CSV table of C-alpha atoms and ligand atoms in Angstrom, one decimal:
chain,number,residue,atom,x,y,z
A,1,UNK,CA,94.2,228.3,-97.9
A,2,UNK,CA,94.7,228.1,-94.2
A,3,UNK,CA,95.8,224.8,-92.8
A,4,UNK,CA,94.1,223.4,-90.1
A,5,UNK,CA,94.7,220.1,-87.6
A,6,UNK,CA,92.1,217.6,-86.9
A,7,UNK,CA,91.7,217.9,-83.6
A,8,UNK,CA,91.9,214.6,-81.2
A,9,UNK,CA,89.8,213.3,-78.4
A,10,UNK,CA,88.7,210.2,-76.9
A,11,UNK,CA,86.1,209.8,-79.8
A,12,UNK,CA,88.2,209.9,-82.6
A,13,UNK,CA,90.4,207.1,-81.0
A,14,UNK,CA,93.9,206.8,-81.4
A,15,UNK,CA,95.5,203.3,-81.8
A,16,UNK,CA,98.6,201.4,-79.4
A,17,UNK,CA,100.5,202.8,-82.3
A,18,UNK,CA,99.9,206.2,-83.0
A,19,UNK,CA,102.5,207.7,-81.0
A,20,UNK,CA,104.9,205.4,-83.2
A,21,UNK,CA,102.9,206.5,-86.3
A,22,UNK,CA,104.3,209.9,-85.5
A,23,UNK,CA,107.5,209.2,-84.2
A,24,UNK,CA,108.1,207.8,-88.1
A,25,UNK,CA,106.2,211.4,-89.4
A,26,UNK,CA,102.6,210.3,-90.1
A,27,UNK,CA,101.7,213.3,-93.2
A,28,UNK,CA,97.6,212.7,-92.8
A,29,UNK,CA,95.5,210.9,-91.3
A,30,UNK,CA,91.6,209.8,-92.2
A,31,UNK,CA,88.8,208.8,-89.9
A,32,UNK,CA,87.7,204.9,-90.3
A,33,UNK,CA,85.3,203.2,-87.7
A,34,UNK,CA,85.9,206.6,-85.5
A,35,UNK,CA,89.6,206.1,-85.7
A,36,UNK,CA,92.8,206.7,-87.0
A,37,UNK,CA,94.2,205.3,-89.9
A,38,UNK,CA,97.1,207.2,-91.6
A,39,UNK,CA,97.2,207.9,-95.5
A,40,UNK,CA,100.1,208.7,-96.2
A,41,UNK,CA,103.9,209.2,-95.0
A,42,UNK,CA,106.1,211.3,-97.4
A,43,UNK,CA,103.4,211.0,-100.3
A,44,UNK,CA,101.1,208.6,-102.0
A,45,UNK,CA,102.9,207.8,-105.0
A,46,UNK,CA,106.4,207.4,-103.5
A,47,UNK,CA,104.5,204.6,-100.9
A,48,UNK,CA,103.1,203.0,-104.3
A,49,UNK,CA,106.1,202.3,-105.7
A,50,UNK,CA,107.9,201.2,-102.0
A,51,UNK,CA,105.0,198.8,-101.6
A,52,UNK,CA,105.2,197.3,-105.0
A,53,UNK,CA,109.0,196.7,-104.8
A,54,UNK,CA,109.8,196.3,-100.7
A,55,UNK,CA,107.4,195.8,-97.5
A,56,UNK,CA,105.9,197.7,-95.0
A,57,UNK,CA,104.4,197.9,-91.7
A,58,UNK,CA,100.5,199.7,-91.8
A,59,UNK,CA,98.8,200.2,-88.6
A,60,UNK,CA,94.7,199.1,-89.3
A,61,UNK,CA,94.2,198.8,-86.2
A,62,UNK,CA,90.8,201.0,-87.6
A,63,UNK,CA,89.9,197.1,-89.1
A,64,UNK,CA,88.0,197.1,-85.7
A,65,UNK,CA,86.7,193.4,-85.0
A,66,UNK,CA,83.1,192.7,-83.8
A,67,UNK,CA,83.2,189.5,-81.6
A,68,UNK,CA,80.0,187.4,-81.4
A,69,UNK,CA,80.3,184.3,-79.8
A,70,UNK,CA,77.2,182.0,-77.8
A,71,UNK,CA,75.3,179.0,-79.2
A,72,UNK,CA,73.6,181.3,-81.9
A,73,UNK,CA,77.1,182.8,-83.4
A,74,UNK,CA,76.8,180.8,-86.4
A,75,UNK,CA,72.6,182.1,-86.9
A,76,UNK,CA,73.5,186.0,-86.2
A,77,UNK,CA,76.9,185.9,-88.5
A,78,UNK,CA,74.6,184.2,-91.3
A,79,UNK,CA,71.7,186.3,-90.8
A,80,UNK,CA,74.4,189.5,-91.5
A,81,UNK,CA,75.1,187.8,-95.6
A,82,UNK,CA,74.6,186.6,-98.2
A,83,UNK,CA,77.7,184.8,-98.4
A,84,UNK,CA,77.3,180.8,-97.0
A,85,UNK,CA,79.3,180.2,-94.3
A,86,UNK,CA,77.7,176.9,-93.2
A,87,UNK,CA,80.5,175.3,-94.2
A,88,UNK,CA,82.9,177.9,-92.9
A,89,UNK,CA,86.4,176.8,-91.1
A,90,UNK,CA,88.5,177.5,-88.4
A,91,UNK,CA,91.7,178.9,-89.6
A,92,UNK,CA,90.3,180.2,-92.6
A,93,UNK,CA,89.5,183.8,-93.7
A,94,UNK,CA,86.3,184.2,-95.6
A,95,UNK,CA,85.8,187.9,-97.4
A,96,UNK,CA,81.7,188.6,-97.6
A,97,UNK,CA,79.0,191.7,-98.5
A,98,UNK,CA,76.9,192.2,-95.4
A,99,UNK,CA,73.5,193.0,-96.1
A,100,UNK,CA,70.3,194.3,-94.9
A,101,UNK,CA,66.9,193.6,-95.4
A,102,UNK,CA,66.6,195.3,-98.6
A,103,UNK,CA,69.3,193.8,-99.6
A,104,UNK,CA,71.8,196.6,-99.5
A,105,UNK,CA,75.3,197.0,-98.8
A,106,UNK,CA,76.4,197.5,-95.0
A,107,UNK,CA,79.8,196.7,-94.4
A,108,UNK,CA,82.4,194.0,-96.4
A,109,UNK,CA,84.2,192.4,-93.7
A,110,UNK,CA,86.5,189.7,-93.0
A,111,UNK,CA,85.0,187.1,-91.2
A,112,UNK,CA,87.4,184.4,-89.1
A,113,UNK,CA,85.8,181.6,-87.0
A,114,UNK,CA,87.6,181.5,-84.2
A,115,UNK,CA,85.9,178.3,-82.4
A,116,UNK,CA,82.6,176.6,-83.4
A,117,UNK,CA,80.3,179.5,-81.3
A,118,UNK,CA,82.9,182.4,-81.5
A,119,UNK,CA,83.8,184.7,-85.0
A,120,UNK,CA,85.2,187.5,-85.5
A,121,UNK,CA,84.3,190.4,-88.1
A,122,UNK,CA,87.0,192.4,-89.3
A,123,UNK,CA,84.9,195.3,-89.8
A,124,UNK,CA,85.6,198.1,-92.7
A,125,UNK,CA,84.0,201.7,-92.0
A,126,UNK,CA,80.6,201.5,-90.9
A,127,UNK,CA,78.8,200.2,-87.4
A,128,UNK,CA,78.2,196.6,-88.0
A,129,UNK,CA,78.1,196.1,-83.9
A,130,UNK,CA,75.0,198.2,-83.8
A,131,UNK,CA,73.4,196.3,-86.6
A,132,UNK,CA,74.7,192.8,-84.9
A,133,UNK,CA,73.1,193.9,-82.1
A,134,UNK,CA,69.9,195.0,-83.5
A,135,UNK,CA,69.6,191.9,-85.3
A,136,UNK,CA,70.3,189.7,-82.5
A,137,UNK,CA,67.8,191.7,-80.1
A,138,UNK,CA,64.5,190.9,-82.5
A,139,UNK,CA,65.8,187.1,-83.0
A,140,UNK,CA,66.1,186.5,-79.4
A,141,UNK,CA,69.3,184.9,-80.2
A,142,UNK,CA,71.7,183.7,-77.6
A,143,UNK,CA,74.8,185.7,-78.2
A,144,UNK,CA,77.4,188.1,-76.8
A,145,UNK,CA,78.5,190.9,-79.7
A,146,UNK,CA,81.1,193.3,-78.4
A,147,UNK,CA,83.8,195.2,-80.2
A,148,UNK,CA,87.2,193.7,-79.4
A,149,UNK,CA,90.2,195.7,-78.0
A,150,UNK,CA,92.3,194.1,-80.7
A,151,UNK,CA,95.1,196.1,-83.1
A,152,UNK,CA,95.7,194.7,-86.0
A,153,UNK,CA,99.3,195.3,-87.9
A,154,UNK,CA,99.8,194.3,-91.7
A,155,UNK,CA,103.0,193.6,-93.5
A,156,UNK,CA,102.5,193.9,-97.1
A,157,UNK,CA,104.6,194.0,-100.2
A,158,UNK,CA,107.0,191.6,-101.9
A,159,UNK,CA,109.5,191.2,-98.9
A,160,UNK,CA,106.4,190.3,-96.4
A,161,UNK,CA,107.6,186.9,-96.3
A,162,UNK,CA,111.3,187.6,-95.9
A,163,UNK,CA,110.7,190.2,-92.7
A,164,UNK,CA,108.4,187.7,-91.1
A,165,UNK,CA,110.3,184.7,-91.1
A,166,UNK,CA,113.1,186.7,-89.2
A,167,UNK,CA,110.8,187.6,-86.5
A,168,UNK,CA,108.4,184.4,-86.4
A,169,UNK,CA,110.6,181.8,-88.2
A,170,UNK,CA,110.6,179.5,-91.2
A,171,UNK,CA,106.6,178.0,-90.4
A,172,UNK,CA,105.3,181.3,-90.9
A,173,UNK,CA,106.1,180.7,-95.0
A,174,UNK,CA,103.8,177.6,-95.0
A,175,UNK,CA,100.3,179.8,-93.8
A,176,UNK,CA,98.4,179.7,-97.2
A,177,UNK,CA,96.1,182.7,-98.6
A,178,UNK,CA,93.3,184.0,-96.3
A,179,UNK,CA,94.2,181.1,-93.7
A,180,UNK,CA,95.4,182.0,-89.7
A,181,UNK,CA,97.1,180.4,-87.5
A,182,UNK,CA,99.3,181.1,-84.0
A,183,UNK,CA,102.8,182.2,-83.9
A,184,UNK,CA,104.9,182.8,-80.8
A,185,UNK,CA,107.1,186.0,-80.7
A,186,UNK,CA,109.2,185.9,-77.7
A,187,UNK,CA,107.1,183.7,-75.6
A,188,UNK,CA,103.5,185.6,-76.5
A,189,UNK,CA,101.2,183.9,-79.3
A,190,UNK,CA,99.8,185.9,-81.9
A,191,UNK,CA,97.0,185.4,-84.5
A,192,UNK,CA,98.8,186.1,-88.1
A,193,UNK,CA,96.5,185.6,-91.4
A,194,UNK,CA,97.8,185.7,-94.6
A,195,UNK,CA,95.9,188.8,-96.1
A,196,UNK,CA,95.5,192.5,-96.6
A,197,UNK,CA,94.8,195.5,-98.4
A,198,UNK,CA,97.0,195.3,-100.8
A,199,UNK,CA,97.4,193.1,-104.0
A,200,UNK,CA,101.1,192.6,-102.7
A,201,UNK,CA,101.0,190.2,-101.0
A,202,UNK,CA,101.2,189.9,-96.9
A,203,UNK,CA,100.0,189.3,-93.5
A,204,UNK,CA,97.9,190.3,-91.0
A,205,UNK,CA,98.6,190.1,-87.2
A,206,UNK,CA,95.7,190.3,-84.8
A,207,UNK,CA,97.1,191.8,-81.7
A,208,UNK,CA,95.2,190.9,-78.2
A,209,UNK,CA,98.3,191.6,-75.9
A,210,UNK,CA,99.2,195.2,-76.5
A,211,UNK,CA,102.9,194.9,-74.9
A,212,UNK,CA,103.8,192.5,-76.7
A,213,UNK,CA,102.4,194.1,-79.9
A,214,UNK,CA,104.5,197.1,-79.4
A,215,UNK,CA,107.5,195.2,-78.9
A,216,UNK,CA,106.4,193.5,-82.3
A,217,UNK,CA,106.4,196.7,-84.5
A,218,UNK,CA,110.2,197.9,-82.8
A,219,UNK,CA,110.7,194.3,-83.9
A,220,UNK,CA,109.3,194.4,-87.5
A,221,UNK,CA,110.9,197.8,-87.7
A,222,UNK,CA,114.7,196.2,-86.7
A,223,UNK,CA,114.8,193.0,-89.1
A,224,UNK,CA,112.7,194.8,-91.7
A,225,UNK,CA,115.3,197.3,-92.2
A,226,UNK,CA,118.0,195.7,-94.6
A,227,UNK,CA,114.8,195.1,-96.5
A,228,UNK,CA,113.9,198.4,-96.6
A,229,UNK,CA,110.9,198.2,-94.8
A,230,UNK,CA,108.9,201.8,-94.1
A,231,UNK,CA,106.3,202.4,-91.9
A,232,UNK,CA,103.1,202.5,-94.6
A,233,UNK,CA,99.3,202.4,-94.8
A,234,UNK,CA,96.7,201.0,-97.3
A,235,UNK,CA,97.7,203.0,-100.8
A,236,UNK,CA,94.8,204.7,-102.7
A,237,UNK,CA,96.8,204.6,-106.1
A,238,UNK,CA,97.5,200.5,-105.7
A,239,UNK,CA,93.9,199.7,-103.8
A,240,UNK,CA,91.8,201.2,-107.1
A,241,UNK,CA,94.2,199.3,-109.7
A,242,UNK,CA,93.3,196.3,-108.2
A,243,UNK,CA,90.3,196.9,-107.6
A,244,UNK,CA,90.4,196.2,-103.8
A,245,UNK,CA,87.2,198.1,-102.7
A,246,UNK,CA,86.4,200.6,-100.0
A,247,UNK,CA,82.9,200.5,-98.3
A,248,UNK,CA,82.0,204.3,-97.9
A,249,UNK,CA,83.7,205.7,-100.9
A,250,UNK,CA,82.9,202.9,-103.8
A,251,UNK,CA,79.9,201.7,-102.4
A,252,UNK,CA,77.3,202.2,-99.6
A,253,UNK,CA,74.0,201.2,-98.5
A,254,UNK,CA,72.6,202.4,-101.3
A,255,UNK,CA,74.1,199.6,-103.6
A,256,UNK,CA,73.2,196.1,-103.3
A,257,UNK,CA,75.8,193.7,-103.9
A,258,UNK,CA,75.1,192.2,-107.8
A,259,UNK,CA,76.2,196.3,-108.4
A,260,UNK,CA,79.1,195.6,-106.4
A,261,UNK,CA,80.4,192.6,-108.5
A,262,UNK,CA,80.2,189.9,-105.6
A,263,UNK,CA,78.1,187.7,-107.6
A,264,UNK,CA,80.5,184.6,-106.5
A,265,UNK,CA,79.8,185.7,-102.8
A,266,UNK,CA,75.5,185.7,-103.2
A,267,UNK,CA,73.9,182.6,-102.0
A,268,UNK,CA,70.1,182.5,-102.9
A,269,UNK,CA,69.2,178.7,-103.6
A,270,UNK,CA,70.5,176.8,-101.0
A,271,UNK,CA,69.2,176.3,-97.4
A,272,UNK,CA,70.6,178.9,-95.8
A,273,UNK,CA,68.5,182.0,-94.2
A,274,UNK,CA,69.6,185.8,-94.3
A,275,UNK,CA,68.0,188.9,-93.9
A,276,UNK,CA,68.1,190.4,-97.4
A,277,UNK,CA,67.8,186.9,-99.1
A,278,UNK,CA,64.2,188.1,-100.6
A,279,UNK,CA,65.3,190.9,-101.9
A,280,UNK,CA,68.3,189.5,-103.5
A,281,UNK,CA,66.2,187.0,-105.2
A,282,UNK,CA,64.0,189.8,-106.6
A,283,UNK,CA,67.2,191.6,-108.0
A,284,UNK,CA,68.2,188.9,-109.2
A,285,UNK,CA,64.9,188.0,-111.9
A,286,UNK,CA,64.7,191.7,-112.3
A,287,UNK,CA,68.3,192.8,-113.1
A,288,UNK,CA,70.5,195.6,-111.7
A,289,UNK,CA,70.6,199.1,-113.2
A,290,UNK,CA,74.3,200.0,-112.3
A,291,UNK,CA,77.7,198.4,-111.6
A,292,UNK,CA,80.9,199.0,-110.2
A,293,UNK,CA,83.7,199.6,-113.0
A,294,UNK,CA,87.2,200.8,-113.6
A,295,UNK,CA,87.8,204.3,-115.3
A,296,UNK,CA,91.2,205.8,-117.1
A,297,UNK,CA,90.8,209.6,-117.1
A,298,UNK,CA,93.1,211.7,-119.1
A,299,UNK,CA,93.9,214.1,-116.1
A,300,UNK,CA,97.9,214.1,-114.1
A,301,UNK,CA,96.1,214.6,-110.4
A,302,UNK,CA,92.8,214.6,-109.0
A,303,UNK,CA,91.7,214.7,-105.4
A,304,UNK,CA,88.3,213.8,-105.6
A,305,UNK,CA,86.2,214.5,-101.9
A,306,UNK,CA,82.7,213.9,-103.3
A,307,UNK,CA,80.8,211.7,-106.4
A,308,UNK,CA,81.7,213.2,-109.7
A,309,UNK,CA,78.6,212.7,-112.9
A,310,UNK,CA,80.1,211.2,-115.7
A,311,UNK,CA,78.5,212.3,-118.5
A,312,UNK,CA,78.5,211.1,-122.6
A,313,UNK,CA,78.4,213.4,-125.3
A,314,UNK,CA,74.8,213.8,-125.2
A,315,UNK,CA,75.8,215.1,-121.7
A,316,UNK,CA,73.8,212.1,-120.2
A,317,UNK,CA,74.8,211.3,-117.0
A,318,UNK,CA,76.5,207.4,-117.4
A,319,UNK,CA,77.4,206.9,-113.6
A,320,UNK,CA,79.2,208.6,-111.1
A,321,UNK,CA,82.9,208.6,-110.6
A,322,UNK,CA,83.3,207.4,-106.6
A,323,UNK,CA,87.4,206.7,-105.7
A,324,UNK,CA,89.9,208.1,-108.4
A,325,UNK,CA,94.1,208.4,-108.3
A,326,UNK,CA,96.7,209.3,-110.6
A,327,UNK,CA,98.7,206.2,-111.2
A,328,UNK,CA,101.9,206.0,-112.1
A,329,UNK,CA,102.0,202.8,-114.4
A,330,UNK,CA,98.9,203.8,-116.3
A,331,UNK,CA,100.0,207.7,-116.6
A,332,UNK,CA,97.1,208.7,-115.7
A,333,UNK,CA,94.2,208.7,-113.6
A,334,UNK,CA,92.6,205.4,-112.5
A,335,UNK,CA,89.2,205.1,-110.9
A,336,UNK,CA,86.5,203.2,-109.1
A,337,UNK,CA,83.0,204.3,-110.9
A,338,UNK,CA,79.1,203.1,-110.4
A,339,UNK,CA,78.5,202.9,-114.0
A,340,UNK,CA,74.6,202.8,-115.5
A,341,UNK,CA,74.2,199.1,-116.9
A,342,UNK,CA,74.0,200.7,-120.2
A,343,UNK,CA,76.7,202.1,-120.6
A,344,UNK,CA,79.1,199.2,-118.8
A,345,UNK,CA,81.0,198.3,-122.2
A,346,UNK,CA,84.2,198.3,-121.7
A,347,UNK,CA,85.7,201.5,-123.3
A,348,UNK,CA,82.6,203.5,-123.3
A,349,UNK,CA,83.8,207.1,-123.5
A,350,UNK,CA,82.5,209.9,-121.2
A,351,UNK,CA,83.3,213.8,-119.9
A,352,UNK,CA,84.1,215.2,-116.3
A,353,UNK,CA,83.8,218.3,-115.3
A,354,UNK,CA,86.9,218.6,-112.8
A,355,UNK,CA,87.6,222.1,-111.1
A,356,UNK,CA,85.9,223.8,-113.7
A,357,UNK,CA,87.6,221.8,-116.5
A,358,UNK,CA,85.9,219.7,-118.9
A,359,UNK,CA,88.3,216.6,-119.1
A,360,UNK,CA,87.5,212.9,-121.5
A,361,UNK,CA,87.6,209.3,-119.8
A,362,UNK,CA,87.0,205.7,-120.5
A,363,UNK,CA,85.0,203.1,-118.8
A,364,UNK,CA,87.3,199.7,-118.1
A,365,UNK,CA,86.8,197.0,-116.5
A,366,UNK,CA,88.5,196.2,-113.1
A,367,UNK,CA,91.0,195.4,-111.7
A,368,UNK,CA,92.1,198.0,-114.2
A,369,UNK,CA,94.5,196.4,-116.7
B,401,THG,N1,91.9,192.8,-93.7
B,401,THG,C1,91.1,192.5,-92.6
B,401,THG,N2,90.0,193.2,-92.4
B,401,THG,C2,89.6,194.1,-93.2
B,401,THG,C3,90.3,194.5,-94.4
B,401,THG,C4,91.5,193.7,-94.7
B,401,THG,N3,88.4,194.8,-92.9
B,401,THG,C5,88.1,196.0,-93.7
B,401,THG,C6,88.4,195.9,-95.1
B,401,THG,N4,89.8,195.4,-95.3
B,401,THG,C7,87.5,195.0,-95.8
B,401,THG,N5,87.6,195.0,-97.2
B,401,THG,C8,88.4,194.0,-97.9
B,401,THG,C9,88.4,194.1,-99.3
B,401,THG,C10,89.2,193.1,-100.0
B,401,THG,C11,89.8,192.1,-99.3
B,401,THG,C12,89.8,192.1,-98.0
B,401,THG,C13,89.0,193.0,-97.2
B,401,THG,C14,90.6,191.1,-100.0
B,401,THG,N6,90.2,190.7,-101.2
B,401,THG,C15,90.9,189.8,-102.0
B,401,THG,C16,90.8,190.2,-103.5
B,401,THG,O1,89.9,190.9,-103.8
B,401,THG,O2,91.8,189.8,-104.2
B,401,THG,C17,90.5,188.3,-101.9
B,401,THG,C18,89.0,188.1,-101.9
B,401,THG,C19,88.7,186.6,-101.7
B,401,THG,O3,89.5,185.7,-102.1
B,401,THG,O4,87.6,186.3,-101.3
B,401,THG,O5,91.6,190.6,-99.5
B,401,THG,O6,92.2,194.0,-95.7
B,401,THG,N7,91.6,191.6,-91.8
């Protein structure tokens, strides 16, 4: 087959970074929140098993952040999930399903209050502005909601904490999970948070002054390196093992989030006030149908571009296979499935018809284990 390049303009924006990401020979690159975020380097499974054992530097500046700050911040960002945030610090990192009135999936962001009427959405692919917007149009509500010219840069894996303290010092080490706080790298003060896309372990720096930020990553790159540290990017094979999810590919607006597992994230008894809240309620007495769950599929490789049917021997359709990778500690392939609430027992068998093959599976539960 022909190859082909994706071709760039000023919509499918690059990042501060890019030119670096290429520099350090970038193999692919997806499109998240119209941007790019690479997927791999060398390959996929060689960055697993960096990632598990050393640290690296990912770009996601594609983690675009939707600002909303006025004296209705706190009504719009509430409005937006199910999650309660009433009670919601600064310096803290809270991880919640946005919703709409139906009470489907829209986006699951990060959400940081920055200041009592200013937060920040760390945004995964979809456009949240335009529904911020929307929502704080018909409410009236006093607000500004703009996307941010932040990048963000992760450090994740095992040696996170060793590479940072070189470049921020020994306080860095005392930042607890999903908190934030500022840290000064050669004079300029940048927001870290300790968090990521990866089950590693890591931070997050939020990066507002670009020149500085660049002089960060040479930096990272410089006192990284007797720890091996590799440029890197979130990893497909170690995101589905544990079960870190991926709005667009595991779920959409066409799941609500009960199907999503994020039970310990719905609010629907309390005095809080959200768009979907009705709706959740109703889902709630009347049950859900399908759920999110982990798969083992007896294949070497799979490169799956669209939902696969997972059928049972009946050839009854038992859900649909949605994110799937071969992983290299299960020796096979792992998956992320919407599974009929039938047939959720764990190790429910089922068939897949992959390039004209007919190959045998197992439902699991996730993280996979
Ligand atoms: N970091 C930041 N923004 C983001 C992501 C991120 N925006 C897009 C995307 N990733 C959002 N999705 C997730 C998914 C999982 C987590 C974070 C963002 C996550 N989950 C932890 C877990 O499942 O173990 C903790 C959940 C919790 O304690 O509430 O970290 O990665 N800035």
């Amino acid at each position: 087959m022909k190859k082909f390049l994706i071709s760039k303009t000023r919509r499918l924006r690059s990042t501060p970074f890019t030119s670096r990401l290429e520099k350090y020979g970038v193999g692919g690159y997806t499109v998240y929140n119209h941007m790019l975020l690479p997927t791999f380097f060398d390959s996929v499974e060689s960055e697993y098993e960096h990632l598990k054992k050393h640290v690296q530097l990912w770009d996601v500046t594609v983690q675009r952040q939707i600002e909303v700050n006025g004296k209705d911040s706190y009504k719009l960002i509430q409005l937006m999930t199910c999650r309660d945030l009433s009670k919601a610090k600064i310096n803290r990192c809270y991880y919640v399903p946005l919703i709409d009135k139906e009470g489907n999936m829209v986006n699951d962001p990060l959400i940081l209050k920055i200041e009592d009427n200013k937060w920040r959405i760390c945004i995964a692919d979809s456009d949240v502005l335009f529904f911020a917007k929307g929502i704080a149009g018909s409410f009236n509500l006093d607000v500004k909601v703009f996307e941010t010219n932040i990048s963000t840069l992760a450090i994740q894996g095992p040696k996170s904490d060793a590479v940072m303290k070189k470049v921020f010092g020994i306080n860095i080490s005392k930042l607890k999970f999903f908190s934030y706080d500022y840290f000064e790298f050669k004079g300029t003060k940048h927001m870290i948070s300790k968090s990521g896309f990866s089950k590693q372990g890591g931070y997050e720096i939020y990066i507002e002054n670009i020149e500085s930020g660049l002089k960060l990553y040479d930096q990272l790159m410089k006192d990284g390196k007797d720890l091996n540290i590799k440029p890197g990017c979130p990893n497909a094979i170690e995101r589905i093992e544990g079960a870190l999810l991926s709005y667009g590919n595991d779920m959409d607006n066409n799941d609500n989030p009960f199907e999503c597992g994020f039970d310990k994230y719905i609010c629907l008894d309390n005095g809080i006030d959200y768009l979907g809240k009705k709706a959740l309620q109703n889902i709630k007495k009347v049950g859900i149908e399908k759920k999110l769950m982990g798969v083992k599929i007896d294949l070497d490789q799979i490169n799956l571009t669209k939902e696969e049917k997972l059928l049972d021997e009946n050839k009854n359709i038992i859900g649909f296979l949605r994110s799937a990778a071969f992983s290299p500690k299960f020796k096979k392939v792992v998956g992320i499935a919407m599974i009929k609430s039938k047939y959720c027992n764990h190790s429910q068998k089922f068939k897949l018809n992959i390039n004209d093959k007919l190959v045998s599976g197992i439902v699991c539960n996730l993280p996979i284990s």
